[in-house]
Short mmCIF file of C-alpha atoms in Angstrom, two decimals:
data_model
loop_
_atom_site.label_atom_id
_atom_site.label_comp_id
_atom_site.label_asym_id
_atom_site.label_seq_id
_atom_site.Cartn_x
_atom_site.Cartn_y
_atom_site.Cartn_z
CA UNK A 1 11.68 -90.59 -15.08
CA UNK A 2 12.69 -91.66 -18.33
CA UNK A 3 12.28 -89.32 -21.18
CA UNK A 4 12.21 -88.55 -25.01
CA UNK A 5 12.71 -85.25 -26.30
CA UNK A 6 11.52 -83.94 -29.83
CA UNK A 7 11.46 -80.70 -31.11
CA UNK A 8 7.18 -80.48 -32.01
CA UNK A 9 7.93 -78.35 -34.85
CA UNK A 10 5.90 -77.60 -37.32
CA UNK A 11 8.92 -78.80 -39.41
CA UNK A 12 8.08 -77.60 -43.27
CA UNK A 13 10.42 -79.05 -46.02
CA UNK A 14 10.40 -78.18 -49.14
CA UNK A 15 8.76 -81.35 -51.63
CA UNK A 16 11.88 -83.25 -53.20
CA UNK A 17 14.47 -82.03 -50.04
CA UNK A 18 15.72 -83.54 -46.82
CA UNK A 19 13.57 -84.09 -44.12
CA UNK A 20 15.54 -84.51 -40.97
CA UNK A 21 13.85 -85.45 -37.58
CA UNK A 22 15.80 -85.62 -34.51
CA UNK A 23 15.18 -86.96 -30.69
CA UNK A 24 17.06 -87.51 -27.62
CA UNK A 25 16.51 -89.65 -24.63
CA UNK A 26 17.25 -89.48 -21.14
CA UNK A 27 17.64 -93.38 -20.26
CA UNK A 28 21.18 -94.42 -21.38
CA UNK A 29 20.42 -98.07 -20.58
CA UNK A 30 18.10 -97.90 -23.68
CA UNK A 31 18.35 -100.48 -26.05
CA UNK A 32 15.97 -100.22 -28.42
CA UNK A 33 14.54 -96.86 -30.69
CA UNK A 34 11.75 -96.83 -33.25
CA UNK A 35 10.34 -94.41 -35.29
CA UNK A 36 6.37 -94.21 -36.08
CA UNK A 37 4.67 -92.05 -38.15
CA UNK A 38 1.10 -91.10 -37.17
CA UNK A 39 -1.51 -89.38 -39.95
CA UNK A 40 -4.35 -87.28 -37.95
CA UNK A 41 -6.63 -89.22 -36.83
CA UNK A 42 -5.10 -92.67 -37.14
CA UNK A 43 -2.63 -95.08 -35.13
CA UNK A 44 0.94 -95.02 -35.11
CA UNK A 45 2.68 -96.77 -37.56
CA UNK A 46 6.25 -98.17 -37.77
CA UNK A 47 8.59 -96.49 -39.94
CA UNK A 48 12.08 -97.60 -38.42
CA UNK A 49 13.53 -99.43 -35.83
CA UNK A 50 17.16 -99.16 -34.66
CA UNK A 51 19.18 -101.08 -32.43
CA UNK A 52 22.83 -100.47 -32.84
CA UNK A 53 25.29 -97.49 -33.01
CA UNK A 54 25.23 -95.90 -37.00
CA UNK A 55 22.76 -95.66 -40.10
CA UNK A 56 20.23 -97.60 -41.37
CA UNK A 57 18.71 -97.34 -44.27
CA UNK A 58 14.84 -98.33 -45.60
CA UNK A 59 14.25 -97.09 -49.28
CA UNK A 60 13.68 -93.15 -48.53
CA UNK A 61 14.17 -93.33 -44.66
CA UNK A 62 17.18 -93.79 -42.83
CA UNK A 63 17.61 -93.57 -38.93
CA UNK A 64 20.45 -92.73 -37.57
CA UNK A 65 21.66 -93.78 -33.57
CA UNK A 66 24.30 -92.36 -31.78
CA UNK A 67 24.48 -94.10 -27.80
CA UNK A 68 27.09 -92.22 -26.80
CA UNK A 69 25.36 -88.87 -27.30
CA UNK A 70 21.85 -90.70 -26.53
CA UNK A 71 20.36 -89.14 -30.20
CA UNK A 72 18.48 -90.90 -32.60
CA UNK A 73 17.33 -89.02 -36.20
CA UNK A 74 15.17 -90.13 -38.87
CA UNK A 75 16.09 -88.55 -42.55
CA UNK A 76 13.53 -88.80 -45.36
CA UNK A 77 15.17 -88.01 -48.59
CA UNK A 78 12.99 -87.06 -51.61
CA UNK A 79 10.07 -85.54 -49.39
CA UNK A 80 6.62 -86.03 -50.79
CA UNK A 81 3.22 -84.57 -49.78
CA UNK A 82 2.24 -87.89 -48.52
CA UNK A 83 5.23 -87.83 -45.88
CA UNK A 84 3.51 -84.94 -44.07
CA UNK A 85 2.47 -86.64 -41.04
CA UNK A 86 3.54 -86.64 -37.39
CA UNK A 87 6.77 -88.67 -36.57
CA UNK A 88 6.71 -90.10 -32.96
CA UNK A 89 10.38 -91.20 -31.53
CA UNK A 90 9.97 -94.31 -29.46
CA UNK A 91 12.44 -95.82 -27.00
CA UNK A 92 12.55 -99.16 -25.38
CA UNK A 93 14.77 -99.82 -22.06
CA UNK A 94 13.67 -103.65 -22.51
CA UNK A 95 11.37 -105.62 -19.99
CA UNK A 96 9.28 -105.52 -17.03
CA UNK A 97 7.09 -102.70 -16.36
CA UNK A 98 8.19 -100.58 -19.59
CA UNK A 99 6.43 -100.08 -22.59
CA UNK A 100 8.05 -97.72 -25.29
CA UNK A 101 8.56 -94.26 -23.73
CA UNK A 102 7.19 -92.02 -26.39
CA UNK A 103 8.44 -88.32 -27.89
CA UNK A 104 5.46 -85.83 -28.22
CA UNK A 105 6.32 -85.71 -32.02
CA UNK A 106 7.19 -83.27 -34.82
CA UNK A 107 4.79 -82.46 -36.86
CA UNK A 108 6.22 -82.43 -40.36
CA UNK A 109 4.84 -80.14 -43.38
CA UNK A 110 6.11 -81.30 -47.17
CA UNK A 111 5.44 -78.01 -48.93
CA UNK A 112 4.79 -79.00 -52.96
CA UNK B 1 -8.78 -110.07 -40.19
CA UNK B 2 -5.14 -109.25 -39.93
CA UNK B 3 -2.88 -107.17 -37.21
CA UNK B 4 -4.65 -105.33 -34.37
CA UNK B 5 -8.01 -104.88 -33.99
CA UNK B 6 -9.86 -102.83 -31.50
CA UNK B 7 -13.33 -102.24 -30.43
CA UNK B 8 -15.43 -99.80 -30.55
CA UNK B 9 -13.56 -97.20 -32.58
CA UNK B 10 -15.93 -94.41 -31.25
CA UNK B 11 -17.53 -94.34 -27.60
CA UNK B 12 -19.40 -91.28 -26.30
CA UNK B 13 -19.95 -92.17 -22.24
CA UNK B 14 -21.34 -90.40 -19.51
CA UNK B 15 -19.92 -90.21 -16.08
CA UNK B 16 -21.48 -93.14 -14.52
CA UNK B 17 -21.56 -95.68 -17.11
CA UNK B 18 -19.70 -98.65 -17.37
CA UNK B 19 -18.01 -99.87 -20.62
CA UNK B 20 -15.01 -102.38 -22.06
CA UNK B 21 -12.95 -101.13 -25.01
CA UNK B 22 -11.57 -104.68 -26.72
CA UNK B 23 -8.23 -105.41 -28.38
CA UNK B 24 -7.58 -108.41 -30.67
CA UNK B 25 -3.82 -109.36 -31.92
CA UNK B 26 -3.51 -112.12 -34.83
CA UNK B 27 0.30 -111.62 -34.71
CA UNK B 28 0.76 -114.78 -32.49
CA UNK B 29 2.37 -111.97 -29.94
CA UNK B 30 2.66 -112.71 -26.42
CA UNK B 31 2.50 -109.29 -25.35
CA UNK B 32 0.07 -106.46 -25.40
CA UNK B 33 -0.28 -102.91 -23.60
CA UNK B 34 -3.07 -100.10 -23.55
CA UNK B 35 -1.98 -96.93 -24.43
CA UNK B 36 -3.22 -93.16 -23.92
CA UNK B 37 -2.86 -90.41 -25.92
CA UNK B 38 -4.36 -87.33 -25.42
CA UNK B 39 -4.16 -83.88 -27.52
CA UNK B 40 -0.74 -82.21 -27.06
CA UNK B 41 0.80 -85.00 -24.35
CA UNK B 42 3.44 -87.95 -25.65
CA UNK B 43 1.22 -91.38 -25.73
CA UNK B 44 1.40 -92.23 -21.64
CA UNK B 45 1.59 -96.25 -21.48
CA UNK B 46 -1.10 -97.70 -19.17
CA UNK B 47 -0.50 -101.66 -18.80
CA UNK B 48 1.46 -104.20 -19.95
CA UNK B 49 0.94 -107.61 -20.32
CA UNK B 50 3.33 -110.14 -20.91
CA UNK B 51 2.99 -113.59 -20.94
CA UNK B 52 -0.93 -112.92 -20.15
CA UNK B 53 0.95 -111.93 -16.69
CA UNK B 54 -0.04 -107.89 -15.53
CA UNK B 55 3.06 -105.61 -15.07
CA UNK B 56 1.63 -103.39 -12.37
CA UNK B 57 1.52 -99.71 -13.24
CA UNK B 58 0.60 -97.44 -10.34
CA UNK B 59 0.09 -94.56 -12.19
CA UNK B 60 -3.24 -95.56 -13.93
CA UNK B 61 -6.40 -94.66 -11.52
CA UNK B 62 -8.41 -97.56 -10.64
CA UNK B 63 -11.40 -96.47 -12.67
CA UNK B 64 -9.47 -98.48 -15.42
CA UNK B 65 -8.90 -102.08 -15.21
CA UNK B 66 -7.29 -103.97 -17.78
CA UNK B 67 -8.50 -107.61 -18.42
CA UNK B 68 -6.58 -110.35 -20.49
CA UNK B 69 -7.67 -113.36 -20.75
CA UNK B 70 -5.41 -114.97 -23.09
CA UNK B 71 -2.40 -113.86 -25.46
CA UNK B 72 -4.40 -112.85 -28.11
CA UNK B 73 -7.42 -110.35 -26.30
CA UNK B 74 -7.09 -107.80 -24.09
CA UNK B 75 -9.66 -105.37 -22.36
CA UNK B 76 -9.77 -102.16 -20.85
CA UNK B 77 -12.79 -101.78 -18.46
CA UNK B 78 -14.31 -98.09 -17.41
CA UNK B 79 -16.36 -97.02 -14.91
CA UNK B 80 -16.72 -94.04 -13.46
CA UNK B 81 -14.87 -91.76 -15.85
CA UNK B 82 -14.11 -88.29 -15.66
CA UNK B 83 -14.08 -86.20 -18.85
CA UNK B 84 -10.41 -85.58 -18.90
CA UNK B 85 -10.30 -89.17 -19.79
CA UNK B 86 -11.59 -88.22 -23.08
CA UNK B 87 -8.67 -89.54 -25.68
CA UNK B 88 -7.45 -91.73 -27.96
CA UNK B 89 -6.70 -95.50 -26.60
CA UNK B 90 -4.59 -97.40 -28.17
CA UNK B 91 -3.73 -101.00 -28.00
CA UNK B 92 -0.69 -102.33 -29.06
CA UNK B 93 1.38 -105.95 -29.35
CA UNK B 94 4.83 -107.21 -29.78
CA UNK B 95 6.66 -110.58 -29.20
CA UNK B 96 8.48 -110.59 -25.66
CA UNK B 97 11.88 -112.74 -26.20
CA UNK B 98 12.42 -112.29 -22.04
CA UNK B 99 16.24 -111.13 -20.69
CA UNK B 100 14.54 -107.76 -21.84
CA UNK B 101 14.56 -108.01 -25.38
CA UNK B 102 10.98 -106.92 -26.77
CA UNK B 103 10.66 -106.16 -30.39
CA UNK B 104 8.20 -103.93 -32.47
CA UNK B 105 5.13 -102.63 -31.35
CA UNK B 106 2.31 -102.91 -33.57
CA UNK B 107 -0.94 -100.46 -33.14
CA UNK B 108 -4.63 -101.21 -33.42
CA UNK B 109 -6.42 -98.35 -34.94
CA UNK B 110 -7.66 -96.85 -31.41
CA UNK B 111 -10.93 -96.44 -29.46
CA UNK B 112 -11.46 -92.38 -29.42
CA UNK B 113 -13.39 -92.02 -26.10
CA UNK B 114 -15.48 -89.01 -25.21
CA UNK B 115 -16.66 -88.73 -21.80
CA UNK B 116 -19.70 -86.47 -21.14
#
């Protein structure tokens, strides 16, 4: 049983500060890891994706993947209102009868 | 009309009716999936297709039935539902590259169900 793991918070940053989301997963064959954000009411969206060891960086966002300890993090620098949202952690062990195994997701509060 | 679309967005049902939640991609993707997600629960995947070929998923009861008829629609069929069915349905698409390589998933804005 594969599995993602997020803490479901509520998270609540202060506007302006770091936001920092984190997730682990249970498959270590994983290959792929996305992050989605997901406003109440509405459909995922994608934030990041991630497919190698290290940081990447998108503007505010960067994700962050570390294989070896099977932990992915998403940090969202400069919080604003708008970023208050849930953020879903999505993995992808590639192929056949997988999807993306989802996180339940943190919900995230940007205090102004 | 760009992205995912899906069909209704809102569907109240009773027990005994029979309905079809559609899902249009315009993405050119060659894959597409139904997705659940109910209140407090992780989005549970339903079906895949790839290739407009069904990856079995043994999980899902038969009172759902996925349809797709090419790469760019796919149905969900319902009949006989229960009212913990009630959620949020999501379709989603990506572009399969095989050897296991699959890359973003893109979301439709969801079909919220409510079974009666």
């Amino acid at each position: 049983q594969k599995e993602v793991e997020q803490n479901s918070g509520p998270l609540s940053v202060p506007e302006g500060a770091i936001a920092s989301l984190n997730c682990t997963y249970s498959d270590r064959g994983s290959q792929s890891f996305f992050w989605y954000r997901q406003y109440s009411g509405k459909s995922p969206e994608l934030i990041m994706s991630i497919y190698s060891n290290g940081d990447k960086e998108d503007g505010r966002f960067t994700a962050q993947l570390n294989k070896a300890s099977q932990y992915v993090s998403l940090l969202i620098r400069d919080s604003q209102p708008s970023d208050s949202a849930t953020y879903l952690c999505a993995v992808d062990s590639g192929g056949g009868a997988d999807g993306l195994t989802f996180g339940k997701g943190t919900h995230l509060i940007i205090q102004p | 009309e760009t992205g995912v679309t899906q069909t209704p967005r809102h569907l109240v049902m009773g027990m005994t009716n029979k309905k079809s939640l559609k899902c249009e991609q315009h993405l050119g993707h060659n894959a597409m999936y139904w997705y659940k997600q109910s209140a407090k629960k992780p989005l549970e995947l339903m079906f895949v297709y790839s290739l407009e070929e069904r990856v079995e998923n043994n999980s899902v009861p038969s009172r759902f039935s996925p349809e797709c008829p090419n790469s760019s629609h796919l149905f969900l069929h319902l009949h006989t539902l229960q009212p913990e069915d009630s959620a949020l349905y999501l379709c989603a698409s990506s572009q399969d590259r095989g050897e296991g390589l699959r890359e973003t998933q893109y979301f439709g804005p969801g079909t919220r169900l409510l079974v009666l």
